[in-house]
Structure formats: structure tokens, C-alpha cells
Coordinates of C-alpha atoms and ligand atoms in Angstrom, one line a residue:
M819 CA -28.6 11.1 5.5
E820 CA -26.4 14.5 6.5
Q821 CA -23.3 13.9 5.4
G822 CA -20.0 15.2 7.2
K823 CA -16.5 15.6 7.9
Y824 CA -13.8 12.4 7.1
L825 CA -9.9 12.1 9.0
I826 CA -7.8 9.6 8.0
K827 CA -4.5 8.5 9.8
V828 CA -2.2 6.6 7.8
F829 CA 0.7 3.7 9.4
G830 CA 3.0 2.2 7.1
C831 CA 4.1 1.2 4.2
Q832 CA 2.7 2.9 0.4
M833 CA 0.5 0.5 -0.2
S834 CA -1.8 1.6 3.2
F835 CA -0.9 5.4 1.7
H836 CA -2.9 4.6 -1.0
D837 CA -5.8 2.2 0.3
A838 CA -6.1 5.6 2.2
E839 CA -5.8 7.3 -0.7
M840 CA -9.3 5.1 -2.5
L841 CA -10.9 5.4 1.2
S842 CA -10.6 9.3 0.7
G843 CA -12.0 8.5 -2.9
L844 CA -14.9 7.1 -1.4
L845 CA -16.0 9.4 1.4
D846 CA -15.4 12.2 -1.2
E847 CA -17.7 10.3 -3.5
A848 CA -20.6 10.1 -1.2
G849 CA -20.1 13.7 -0.3
Y850 CA -18.2 14.0 3.0
Q851 CA -15.6 16.4 3.4
E852 CA -11.8 15.6 5.0
V853 CA -11.0 17.7 7.6
S854 CA -7.4 17.9 9.6
D855 CA -8.0 18.0 13.2
P856 CA -9.3 15.0 14.8
S857 CA -12.2 17.3 17.1
D858 CA -13.8 18.8 13.9
A859 CA -14.5 14.8 12.0
D860 CA -17.6 13.3 12.0
V861 CA -16.0 10.3 11.1
I862 CA -12.4 9.0 12.0
I863 CA -10.3 6.0 10.0
F864 CA -7.3 4.5 10.7
Q865 CA -5.5 2.6 7.7
T866 CA -3.3 0.3 9.9
C867 CA 0.1 -1.7 9.8
C868 CA 1.0 -5.0 11.7
V869 CA 4.1 -5.9 9.6
R870 CA 6.4 -5.2 13.3
E871 CA 4.7 -4.9 16.3
G872 CA 5.8 -1.7 17.3
A873 CA 3.3 0.1 14.4
E874 CA 0.5 -2.2 16.4
R875 CA 1.2 -1.8 19.5
R876 CA 0.9 2.6 18.6
I877 CA -2.0 2.2 16.5
Y878 CA -4.1 0.6 19.2
G879 CA -2.4 3.3 21.5
Q880 CA -3.5 6.3 19.5
I881 CA -7.0 4.7 18.7
D882 CA -7.5 4.7 23.0
E883 CA -6.0 7.9 23.4
L884 CA -9.3 8.8 21.4
R885 CA -11.8 7.8 23.9
A886 CA -12.8 10.5 26.0
L887 CA -13.0 12.1 22.3
K888 CA -16.1 9.2 22.0
R889 CA -17.6 10.1 25.0
S890 CA -17.9 14.1 25.3
R891 CA -19.1 13.2 21.6
P892 CA -20.9 10.1 20.7
N893 CA -21.8 10.1 17.2
L894 CA -18.3 10.6 16.2
I895 CA -17.5 7.6 14.2
I896 CA -14.1 5.7 15.0
G897 CA -12.8 2.6 12.4
M898 CA -9.9 0.8 11.5
S899 CA -9.1 -0.4 7.7
G900 CA -5.7 -1.9 6.6
C901 CA -3.9 -5.2 7.6
L902 CA -4.5 -4.6 11.7
A903 CA -7.8 -4.8 11.1
E904 CA -7.5 -7.8 8.8
K905 CA -5.7 -9.1 11.2
D906 CA -7.6 -8.8 14.3
K907 CA -10.8 -8.7 12.8
E908 CA -14.1 -8.3 15.9
A909 CA -10.9 -8.7 18.5
A910 CA -10.1 -5.2 17.7
L911 CA -13.6 -4.5 18.3
E912 CA -12.6 -6.2 21.9
R913 CA -10.1 -5.0 22.7
C914 CA -11.3 -1.5 21.6
P915 CA -14.7 -1.1 22.3
H916 CA -15.5 2.7 21.4
L917 CA -14.2 1.1 17.9
D918 CA -17.5 1.6 15.6
F919 CA -16.3 -0.9 12.7
V920 CA -13.3 -2.8 10.9
L921 CA -12.9 -3.1 7.6
G922 CA -10.4 -5.9 6.4
T923 CA -7.8 -4.8 3.2
Q924 CA -10.6 -6.3 0.4
R925 CA -13.2 -4.7 1.4
L926 CA -12.5 -1.1 1.3
G927 CA -15.5 -0.8 -1.2
D928 CA -17.7 -1.6 2.0
L929 CA -17.4 1.8 3.6
P930 CA -20.1 3.8 2.4
E931 CA -22.5 0.6 3.2
I932 CA -20.5 0.6 6.8
L933 CA -21.6 3.9 7.5
M934 CA -25.3 4.4 6.2
A935 CA -25.7 1.1 8.4
L936 CA -23.7 2.9 11.0
A937 CA -26.2 6.0 10.8
E938 CA -29.1 3.2 11.2
E939 CA -28.0 1.5 14.7
R940 CA -25.2 2.1 16.0
Q941 CA -23.4 -1.6 17.0
G942 CA -19.6 -2.4 15.8
I943 CA -18.8 -3.9 11.7
V944 CA -16.7 -5.9 11.5
S945 CA -15.7 -6.2 7.3
V946 CA -12.9 -9.2 6.5
G947 CA -12.0 -11.4 3.7
E948 CA -11.9 -11.5 0.8
G949 CA -13.5 -8.6 -1.2
T950 CA -13.7 -7.6 -4.5
N951 CA -11.1 -4.6 -4.8
L952 CA -10.4 -5.1 -8.3
S953 CA -13.1 -3.8 -9.2
P954 CA -12.1 -0.1 -9.7
L955 CA -12.4 2.4 -6.6
P956 CA -12.6 6.3 -7.0
I957 CA -9.3 7.7 -5.1
S958 CA -8.5 11.2 -3.7
R959 CA -4.8 11.9 -4.6
S960 CA -2.8 13.0 -2.1
K961 CA -1.2 16.0 -3.8
G962 CA 2.5 15.6 -4.6
V963 CA 4.4 14.9 -7.5
R964 CA 3.8 10.8 -7.2
A965 CA 0.6 8.4 -7.5
Y966 CA 0.8 5.8 -7.1
V967 CA -0.4 2.8 -8.8
N968 CA -1.5 -1.0 -7.7
I969 CA -0.4 -3.9 -10.5
A970 CA -1.0 -7.0 -7.8
Y971 CA -2.7 -7.2 -4.9
G972 CA -1.5 -9.7 -1.7
C973 CA 1.6 -12.1 -2.0
N974 CA 2.1 -15.6 -2.5
N975 CA 6.0 -16.1 -1.5
F976 CA 5.4 -16.5 2.0
C977 CA 8.4 -15.5 3.8
S978 CA 8.7 -17.1 7.2
Y979 CA 8.4 -14.0 9.1
C980 CA 6.3 -11.8 7.1
I981 CA 2.6 -11.1 8.0
V982 CA 1.5 -9.4 4.6
P983 CA 0.5 -12.6 2.9
Y984 CA -2.2 -13.4 5.9
V985 CA -3.5 -10.1 6.0
R986 CA -3.7 -9.0 1.9
G987 CA -4.5 -12.5 0.9
R988 CA -2.8 -14.3 -2.6
E989 CA -1.5 -12.5 -5.2
R990 CA -4.1 -11.4 -7.7
S991 CA -2.3 -8.7 -11.1
R992 CA -4.4 -6.3 -12.2
M993 CA -5.6 -6.4 -16.0
P994 CA -3.1 -4.4 -17.8
G995 CA -5.1 -1.9 -19.2
D996 CA -6.3 -1.4 -15.8
V997 CA -2.9 -0.3 -14.5
L998 CA -2.5 2.0 -17.6
A999 CA -6.1 3.3 -17.7
E1000 CA -5.1 4.5 -14.1
V1001 CA -1.8 5.6 -15.2
R1002 CA -3.2 7.9 -18.2
A1003 CA -5.4 9.7 -15.9
A1004 CA -3.4 10.6 -13.3
V1005 CA -1.4 12.4 -15.8
A1006 CA -4.1 13.7 -17.0
E1007 CA -4.4 14.5 -13.5
G1008 CA -1.7 16.9 -13.0
F1009 CA 1.0 14.0 -12.1
P1010 CA 4.7 13.8 -13.3
E1011 CA 5.8 10.7 -11.3
V1012 CA 3.9 7.0 -11.1
M1013 CA 5.0 4.4 -8.7
L1014 CA 4.0 0.9 -9.8
L1015 CA 2.9 -1.1 -6.4
G1016 CA 3.0 -5.4 -5.8
Q1017 CA 4.5 -6.5 -2.6
N1018 CA 6.5 -8.6 -5.9
V1019 CA 6.0 -6.8 -9.1
N1020 CA 8.6 -9.3 -10.4
T1021 CA 5.7 -12.5 -11.0
Y1022 CA 3.2 -9.5 -12.1
G1023 CA 0.7 -11.3 -14.7
R1024 CA 1.6 -14.9 -13.5
D1025 CA -1.5 -15.4 -12.8
L1026 CA -3.6 -13.7 -15.5
D1027 CA -4.6 -15.6 -18.7
E1028 CA -2.9 -12.7 -20.7
R1029 CA 0.4 -13.4 -21.6
V1030 CA 2.0 -10.0 -20.0
D1031 CA 4.9 -9.9 -17.3
F1032 CA 6.4 -6.7 -15.5
V1033 CA 8.5 -6.1 -18.2
A1034 CA 5.9 -6.2 -20.9
L1035 CA 3.5 -4.0 -18.5
L1036 CA 6.6 -1.0 -18.0
Q1037 CA 7.5 -1.1 -21.7
A1038 CA 3.4 0.1 -21.6
V1039 CA 3.8 2.5 -19.7
D1040 CA 6.8 4.0 -21.0
K1041 CA 4.8 4.9 -24.1
V1042 CA 1.9 7.2 -21.6
E1043 CA 2.5 10.5 -23.4
G1044 CA 2.9 13.6 -20.8
L1045 CA 4.6 10.7 -18.1
Q1046 CA 8.4 11.4 -17.1
R1047 CA 8.8 9.1 -14.7
I1048 CA 7.9 5.6 -13.9
R1049 CA 9.2 4.0 -10.7
Y1050 CA 7.9 0.4 -8.7
M1051 CA 8.3 -1.4 -6.2
T1052 CA 9.0 -4.2 -5.0
S1053 CA 11.4 -6.5 -6.4
H1054 CA 11.8 -9.9 -5.0
P1055 CA 15.6 -11.0 -5.1
R1056 CA 14.2 -14.4 -6.5
D1057 CA 12.1 -13.1 -9.1
F1058 CA 14.4 -10.3 -10.6
T1059 CA 16.0 -11.0 -13.7
E1060 CA 18.6 -9.7 -16.1
K1061 CA 15.3 -8.5 -18.7
M1062 CA 14.3 -6.4 -16.3
I1063 CA 18.1 -4.6 -15.7
W1064 CA 17.7 -4.1 -19.6
A1065 CA 14.3 -3.3 -19.3
V1066 CA 15.4 -0.6 -16.7
K1067 CA 17.6 0.9 -19.1
E1068 CA 15.9 1.0 -22.4
T1069 CA 12.8 3.1 -21.5
D1070 CA 13.0 6.4 -21.3
K1071 CA 10.5 6.6 -18.0
V1072 CA 11.7 4.0 -15.7
C1073 CA 14.3 5.5 -12.6
E1074 CA 17.3 4.3 -12.7
H1075 CA 16.3 2.7 -8.9
F1076 CA 16.3 -0.9 -7.7
H1077 CA 15.6 -2.0 -4.6
L1078 CA 16.4 -4.9 -4.2
P1079 CA 15.6 -6.2 -0.1
I1080 CA 18.5 -8.6 0.9
Q1081 CA 16.8 -9.3 4.0
A1082 CA 20.4 -11.3 5.2
G1083 CA 23.6 -11.5 4.5
S1084 CA 23.8 -15.5 6.1
D1085 CA 22.9 -18.4 3.2
R1086 CA 20.9 -20.5 6.4
V1087 CA 19.1 -17.5 7.5
L1088 CA 18.1 -16.5 4.1
E1089 CA 17.0 -20.4 4.2
W1090 CA 14.9 -20.2 6.8
M1091 CA 13.6 -17.5 6.5
N1092 CA 12.5 -19.5 2.8
R1093 CA 13.7 -16.6 0.7
G1094 CA 14.7 -18.9 -2.2
Y1095 CA 17.9 -17.4 -2.9
T1096 CA 21.2 -17.1 -2.5
T1097 CA 24.0 -14.6 -1.4
Q1098 CA 25.5 -15.5 -4.3
H1099 CA 22.5 -15.1 -6.2
Y1100 CA 21.9 -11.7 -5.0
L1101 CA 25.2 -10.4 -5.9
S1102 CA 25.6 -11.7 -9.2
L1103 CA 22.3 -9.1 -9.6
V1104 CA 23.8 -6.8 -8.1
D1105 CA 27.2 -7.7 -10.5
K1106 CA 24.9 -7.3 -13.7
V1107 CA 22.6 -4.2 -12.2
R1108 CA 26.2 -2.6 -11.8
S1109 CA 27.7 -3.6 -15.6
I1110 CA 25.0 -2.6 -17.3
V1111 CA 23.0 0.3 -15.6
P1112 CA 26.9 2.0 -13.8
N1113 CA 25.1 5.1 -12.2
A1114 CA 22.1 3.0 -11.1
S1115 CA 21.2 3.2 -7.2
I1116 CA 20.3 0.7 -5.7
T1117 CA 18.9 0.4 -2.2
T1118 CA 17.9 -3.0 -0.4
D1119 CA 15.8 -4.1 3.0
I1120 CA 17.8 -6.2 6.5
I1121 CA 16.1 -7.4 9.5
V1122 CA 18.2 -9.0 12.0
G1123 CA 17.9 -11.1 14.7
F1124 CA 15.9 -13.5 12.8
P1125 CA 15.4 -16.2 15.0
G1126 CA 19.3 -18.8 14.8
E1127 CA 20.8 -15.7 13.9
E1128 CA 24.0 -16.0 15.7
E1129 CA 26.9 -13.7 15.8
P1130 CA 28.7 -15.1 12.6
D1131 CA 25.7 -15.5 10.2
F1132 CA 25.4 -11.3 11.7
Q1133 CA 28.7 -10.4 10.6
S1134 CA 28.2 -12.3 6.7
T1135 CA 25.2 -9.0 6.4
L1136 CA 28.1 -6.8 7.5
D1137 CA 30.3 -8.2 4.7
L1138 CA 27.1 -8.2 2.1
V1139 CA 26.3 -5.0 3.1
Q1140 CA 30.8 -3.9 2.6
T1141 CA 30.3 -5.7 -0.3
V1142 CA 27.2 -4.4 -1.9
Q1143 CA 27.5 -0.5 -1.2
F1144 CA 24.0 -0.1 -1.2
D1145 CA 23.3 3.9 -1.5
A1146 CA 20.2 3.4 1.3
A1147 CA 19.3 0.2 3.4
Y1148 CA 16.0 0.2 5.7
T1149 CA 16.9 -2.1 8.3
F1150 CA 14.4 -3.4 11.0
V1151 CA 14.8 -5.9 14.0
Y1152 CA 12.9 -9.5 13.5
S1153 CA 9.0 -8.8 14.9
P1154 CA 7.8 -11.7 15.7
R1155 CA 4.7 -12.1 14.1
E1156 CA 2.3 -15.2 15.7
G1157 CA 0.8 -17.3 13.3
T1158 CA 3.5 -16.7 10.7
A1159 CA 6.5 -19.9 10.5
A1160 CA 9.4 -18.1 12.3
A1161 CA 7.2 -16.5 15.4
I1162 CA 7.8 -20.4 16.8
M1163 CA 11.5 -21.2 15.2
P1164 CA 13.7 -22.1 18.1
G1165 CA 16.8 -19.3 18.7
Q1166 CA 14.9 -16.2 19.7
V1167 CA 17.1 -13.6 19.5
T1168 CA 16.7 -11.8 22.4
T1169 CA 15.1 -7.7 22.8
E1170 CA 19.0 -6.5 23.5
E1171 CA 21.3 -8.3 20.9
K1172 CA 18.6 -7.2 18.4
K1173 CA 19.4 -3.7 19.1
E1174 CA 22.5 -3.9 19.7
R1175 CA 23.0 -5.5 16.0
L1176 CA 20.8 -3.0 14.4
S1177 CA 22.9 0.2 15.4
R1178 CA 25.9 -1.7 13.9
L1179 CA 24.6 -2.7 10.8
N1180 CA 23.6 1.1 10.9
A1181 CA 26.7 2.6 11.9
L1182 CA 28.3 0.9 8.5
Q1183 CA 25.2 1.8 6.2
A1184 CA 25.3 5.3 7.2
G1185 CA 28.9 5.6 6.5
I1186 CA 28.9 3.9 2.7
S1187 CA 25.3 5.8 2.0
R1188 CA 27.2 9.1 2.6
R1189 CA 30.5 7.4 0.7
R1190 CA 28.4 6.9 -1.9
N1191 CA 26.4 11.0 -2.2
E1192 CA 29.9 11.9 -1.9
A1193 CA 30.5 10.3 -5.5
L1194 CA 28.1 13.2 -6.8
L1195 CA 29.8 15.9 -5.9
G1196 CA 30.3 17.8 -8.9
E1197 CA 27.6 15.7 -10.4
T1198 CA 25.3 17.7 -12.6
V1199 CA 22.0 15.3 -11.8
E1200 CA 17.8 15.5 -13.0
V1201 CA 16.1 16.8 -10.0
L1202 CA 12.2 16.4 -9.8
V1203 CA 10.9 19.0 -7.7
E1204 CA 8.2 18.3 -5.0
G1205 CA 7.9 21.7 -4.1
E1206 CA 8.7 23.3 -0.5
S1207 CA 11.3 21.2 2.0
K1208 CA 9.6 20.4 4.8
N1209 CA 12.5 22.7 7.1
N1210 CA 13.4 25.5 5.1
A1211 CA 10.2 27.5 3.2
Q1212 CA 13.1 28.8 1.7
V1213 CA 14.2 25.6 0.4
L1214 CA 13.1 23.6 -2.5
T1215 CA 12.9 19.5 -2.0
G1216 CA 13.2 17.4 -4.7
R1217 CA 14.3 13.7 -6.1
T1218 CA 17.3 12.5 -8.5
R1219 CA 16.7 9.4 -10.6
T1220 CA 18.1 7.7 -8.5
N1221 CA 15.6 8.3 -6.1
K1222 CA 18.1 10.2 -3.6
L1223 CA 16.8 13.8 -1.8
V1224 CA 18.1 16.7 -2.8
H1225 CA 18.0 20.6 -1.5
F1226 CA 18.4 23.5 -3.3
V1227 CA 17.5 27.4 -4.2
G1228 CA 14.8 28.1 -6.9
P1229 CA 11.2 29.4 -7.4
K1230 CA 8.3 27.8 -5.6
G1231 CA 7.0 27.2 -9.5
L1232 CA 9.3 25.0 -10.3
T1233 CA 7.1 22.4 -8.6
G1234 CA 6.1 19.3 -10.5
R1235 CA 8.9 20.2 -13.1
L1236 CA 12.7 18.6 -14.0
V1237 CA 15.6 20.6 -13.8
K1238 CA 19.6 20.1 -13.4
V1239 CA 21.1 20.7 -10.7
N1240 CA 24.4 20.4 -9.3
V1241 CA 25.8 18.2 -6.3
V1242 CA 28.1 20.6 -4.0
R1243 CA 27.3 19.1 -1.0
A1244 CA 27.1 15.3 0.4
H1245 CA 25.2 14.0 3.8
T1246 CA 24.6 10.4 4.8
W1247 CA 20.6 11.0 3.4
T1248 CA 21.1 14.4 1.3
L1249 CA 22.8 16.4 -0.5
D1250 CA 22.2 19.9 -1.4
G1251 CA 22.6 21.7 -5.1
V1252 CA 22.6 24.4 -6.7
L1253 CA 20.1 25.3 -9.8
I1254 CA 21.1 25.3 -13.2
Ligands
LIG574 N1 7.4 -7.4 0.0 C1 8.4 -6.2 0.1 C2 7.8 -5.6 1.6 C3 7.4 -6.8 2.4 S1 7.1 -5.7 3.9 C4 9.0 -6.9 0.0 O1 9.3 -8.7 0.1 O2 9.8 -6.9 0.2 C5 8.4 -4.4 3.8 C6 10.1 -4.9 4.8 O3 9.0 -4.7 6.0 C7 10.0 -6.3 4.3 O4 11.4 -5.8 3.6 C8 10.9 -6.6 6.1 O5 12.2 -6.3 5.8 C9 10.4 -6.1 7.1 N2 9.7 -7.2 7.7 C10 8.4 -7.6 7.4 N3 8.2 -8.7 8.4 C11 9.0 -8.5 9.4 C12 9.3 -8.9 10.3 N4 8.5 -9.7 10.9 N5 9.6 -7.9 11.5 C13 10.7 -7.1 10.8 N6 11.0 -7.0 9.5 C14 9.7 -7.5 8.9
LIG575 FE1 6.7 -10.6 3.1 FE2 7.8 -12.4 1.3 FE3 5.6 -11.1 1.0 FE4 7.3 -9.7 1.1 S1 7.7 -10.5 -0.6 S2 5.4 -9.3 1.7 S3 8.3 -10.4 2.6 S4 5.7 -12.5 2.0

């Protein structure tokens, strides 16, 4: 079979991004070539997200836009992979008859076979449900300084708003030896930083026979020679412990950045969300982080307008944000996801109300983020250089260990290196510095 050119459009979180790297790996191995223009591609894959309705609408919109291209080039193969594919299955083909395949989150490895079958006969193929992703797939990593490494797939938590457990299956940890081998391979490829991925990294290993937990895994990865920095995502405040904080303090490479999604600042809303902790518990974790690792940054995720959330509940969220003083918060309006418990809960909040709350929350957090950044003025920070800034080729960009984006002037050759930078200006989302 003649091998062609492919393009993958990625939507969603780091895990989705990393799935796309595995699809690329499979295609590269099969002799395909990546292109950046859809009109050059023989295969176009949408690696999708469905965590909120907005993502879903955007993706279907973009797939619809390819109708004309497909009409003019009937041999073009268009596929959908990832969370939306796993969620919608056959319905995705019904909705978009010009789609050729739908590939579920645990079925990435089926891609070469699907393409071969489509070369024989054109008919929509749906491959979803339980699969074999735990066996290692080839990875074509995107250029950059950060390599993503899965440590666990799926999630057991069933937060009442969240569709992830339905489209990613139950939690399955990878063997520590496999994780380590992949980290070493990434370092050998030249990546100075790894990000370990799991929906709830703090329950890593509970499903394995081998006695290993996330802290032990971090300690092992910390010993990988040549690696400079370790990040991880995501911690669940219910399973995150003081032992974790000490591990961050006592390892060399694990960065002093704690992303701890609170989701809401009202205890009754947290209970409806099925999060399994109280605000008091969360605040005690924040206190521990600040006392053990004083220079750490703390970031969070917050959903506003969960069903039943009333003004006083929202006020509690604002109060909590004020109390904690997060470095940054990723904020979302609640989006009902069919099949989840919250979608049929009473007291759904109107769109206007949700948007209004979101803008109040964002305004509060923007001021806090800016003040947190201003506190760094005059300090010297370690920056891992990522390359030229997106908006200005004269300027380099990189991140501090605390995950703050820093812009500074310097030679492009520093990309991938650790440098010291003096912070001279603070903005809400970024810092300006001078290379030392
Ligand atoms: N496993 C991670 C990430 C889950 S999805 C975690 O538990 O933190 C990333 C974020 O999307 C969540 O933290 C949550 O804030 C948001 N999110 C998930 N489902 C949502 C929904 N239905 N509506 C709005 N935001 C949602
Ligand atoms: Fe979704 Fe909760 Fe699992 Fe995160 S922990 S993926 S929010 S169910």
C-alpha cells in the first residue's frame, strides 16, 4: 500500500496531546509523513476532547468544515480519536457521514489496521471500548523541552460533573519499570523535562501487585541521569498527602509547583461534586505546602455554576481564593455532560449567571496572580529555556521551576538549557527578566 501524508489536530488536555504523539508514532513507523496543511494530507485525524460542551461543538464544527475538501478528494481519510470518539462512537459517523473512522481512547494501537482496512474498502470503522494501550506504543514526541509520560490511564473517582471516567475507563497504572524506561528514552532523545501524566497521580500504583506509590515513583525518576526537571499532573486533594510535599522538597528535580484542583469553595457543593474532601482539609494542605516548601507556587482548577450553587456558595469560592492566594487558577463554567450524575441534578444555573460568576472570579484571581508575580520582582529565578517567544522572535521564553512563564533577551542557542534570570517586570500571567 502506498503510504501518504497525515495531519493530526489536537484538542484538550496534555493527555490528549500525548495520545496524538502516539498516533504520530504509529503513522511515522508505518511510513507516513506529517504535513501541516490539510489540503496536502491523505489522512486527517481529530484527536478530541469532550470534557466540556464547548470543545465538542468546536470539534464537530471543524470536522464539518472538511466536507468540501472531502468532496473534492474522495480518497482523503478523515478520522476522529480521543475522548469525544469514545463518547459518541457510531453516533459520530451518523453525525458526520464524511468521517471514515472513530478510534477510542484505549484503541490507539488499532490505527494502522484501520488505515489498511480503509484502503481495501471504504466504510466507516468504529473501534472503541476496552483495549490494550498498556502495551507500549511508538511515540513521535513534539519538539520542545518537555516530554509527556503516562503513568496511569483512566480514573476511578467519578466526580459527579466529569465525563473522564466514562471515556477513559478505570484507573490502570503502568509498571514503574516501563515508566522509567520511557523517561530514560526521552532524556536520551534530548528532553530535559518530563511531565508524568495521570488523572489522579496520587493513587498511582494502588492497582499494581508491586508495592509502589507515586512518591516512590518520583524518587526513582529523580535519579534518572541527565534529566533536569520533573512535573506531574494531576493531584487530587483527597489523595495528596504530606509525604508528597516532603518528596517534592527532598528530591532535586521535582519542581516546586503544586497544582491542586479545588473545584469549589463551598463544602456542600464539594459534596455534590463527590470530591471527597472539605475546604478545611484543602486549606490544611495549602498550609503544609507553604510551611514545608515556602517558595512553591500553588495553582488550581475551579468550576462555577455547578447545579445548586447559589450566591453564598459562590461567595465561599471567592473567599477561598482570597484566602489561598493561588498563583493561577484555571476557571470553567459548569458544562452538563450527559450520563454524569450532575447533569440531572436539580438547580441548574443559567448561562448568564454562570458567566457572570466566572467573570467575577477571574477578576479576583487576575489581581492575585499579578500580586504574586510582583512579589518576585528583583529575585533571581532558574529558567528552562523553551525557545523564541511566540509573539516576538527577539525574545526567549522559558519557565521557572514554579511554572511561571518568563520572557528575556538572549541567544537562541540557550534553548533547552537552564539559565538564571533576574525578574524586572511582573505582569498578570508572565514575567520579564534579564539574563544573568
Ligand atoms: N483529573 C484531573 C483533570 C480533569 S479535567 C482533575 O481531577 O483535576 C480538567 C478540569 O476540567 C477539571 O479539573 C475541572 O475543573 C474541569 N471540568 C471537568 N468536567 C467539567 C465540566 N463538566 N464542566 C466544567 N468543567 C469541567
Ligand atoms: Fe474527572 Fe474527578 Fe477523575 Fe479528575 S478526578 S478526571 S475531575 S472524575
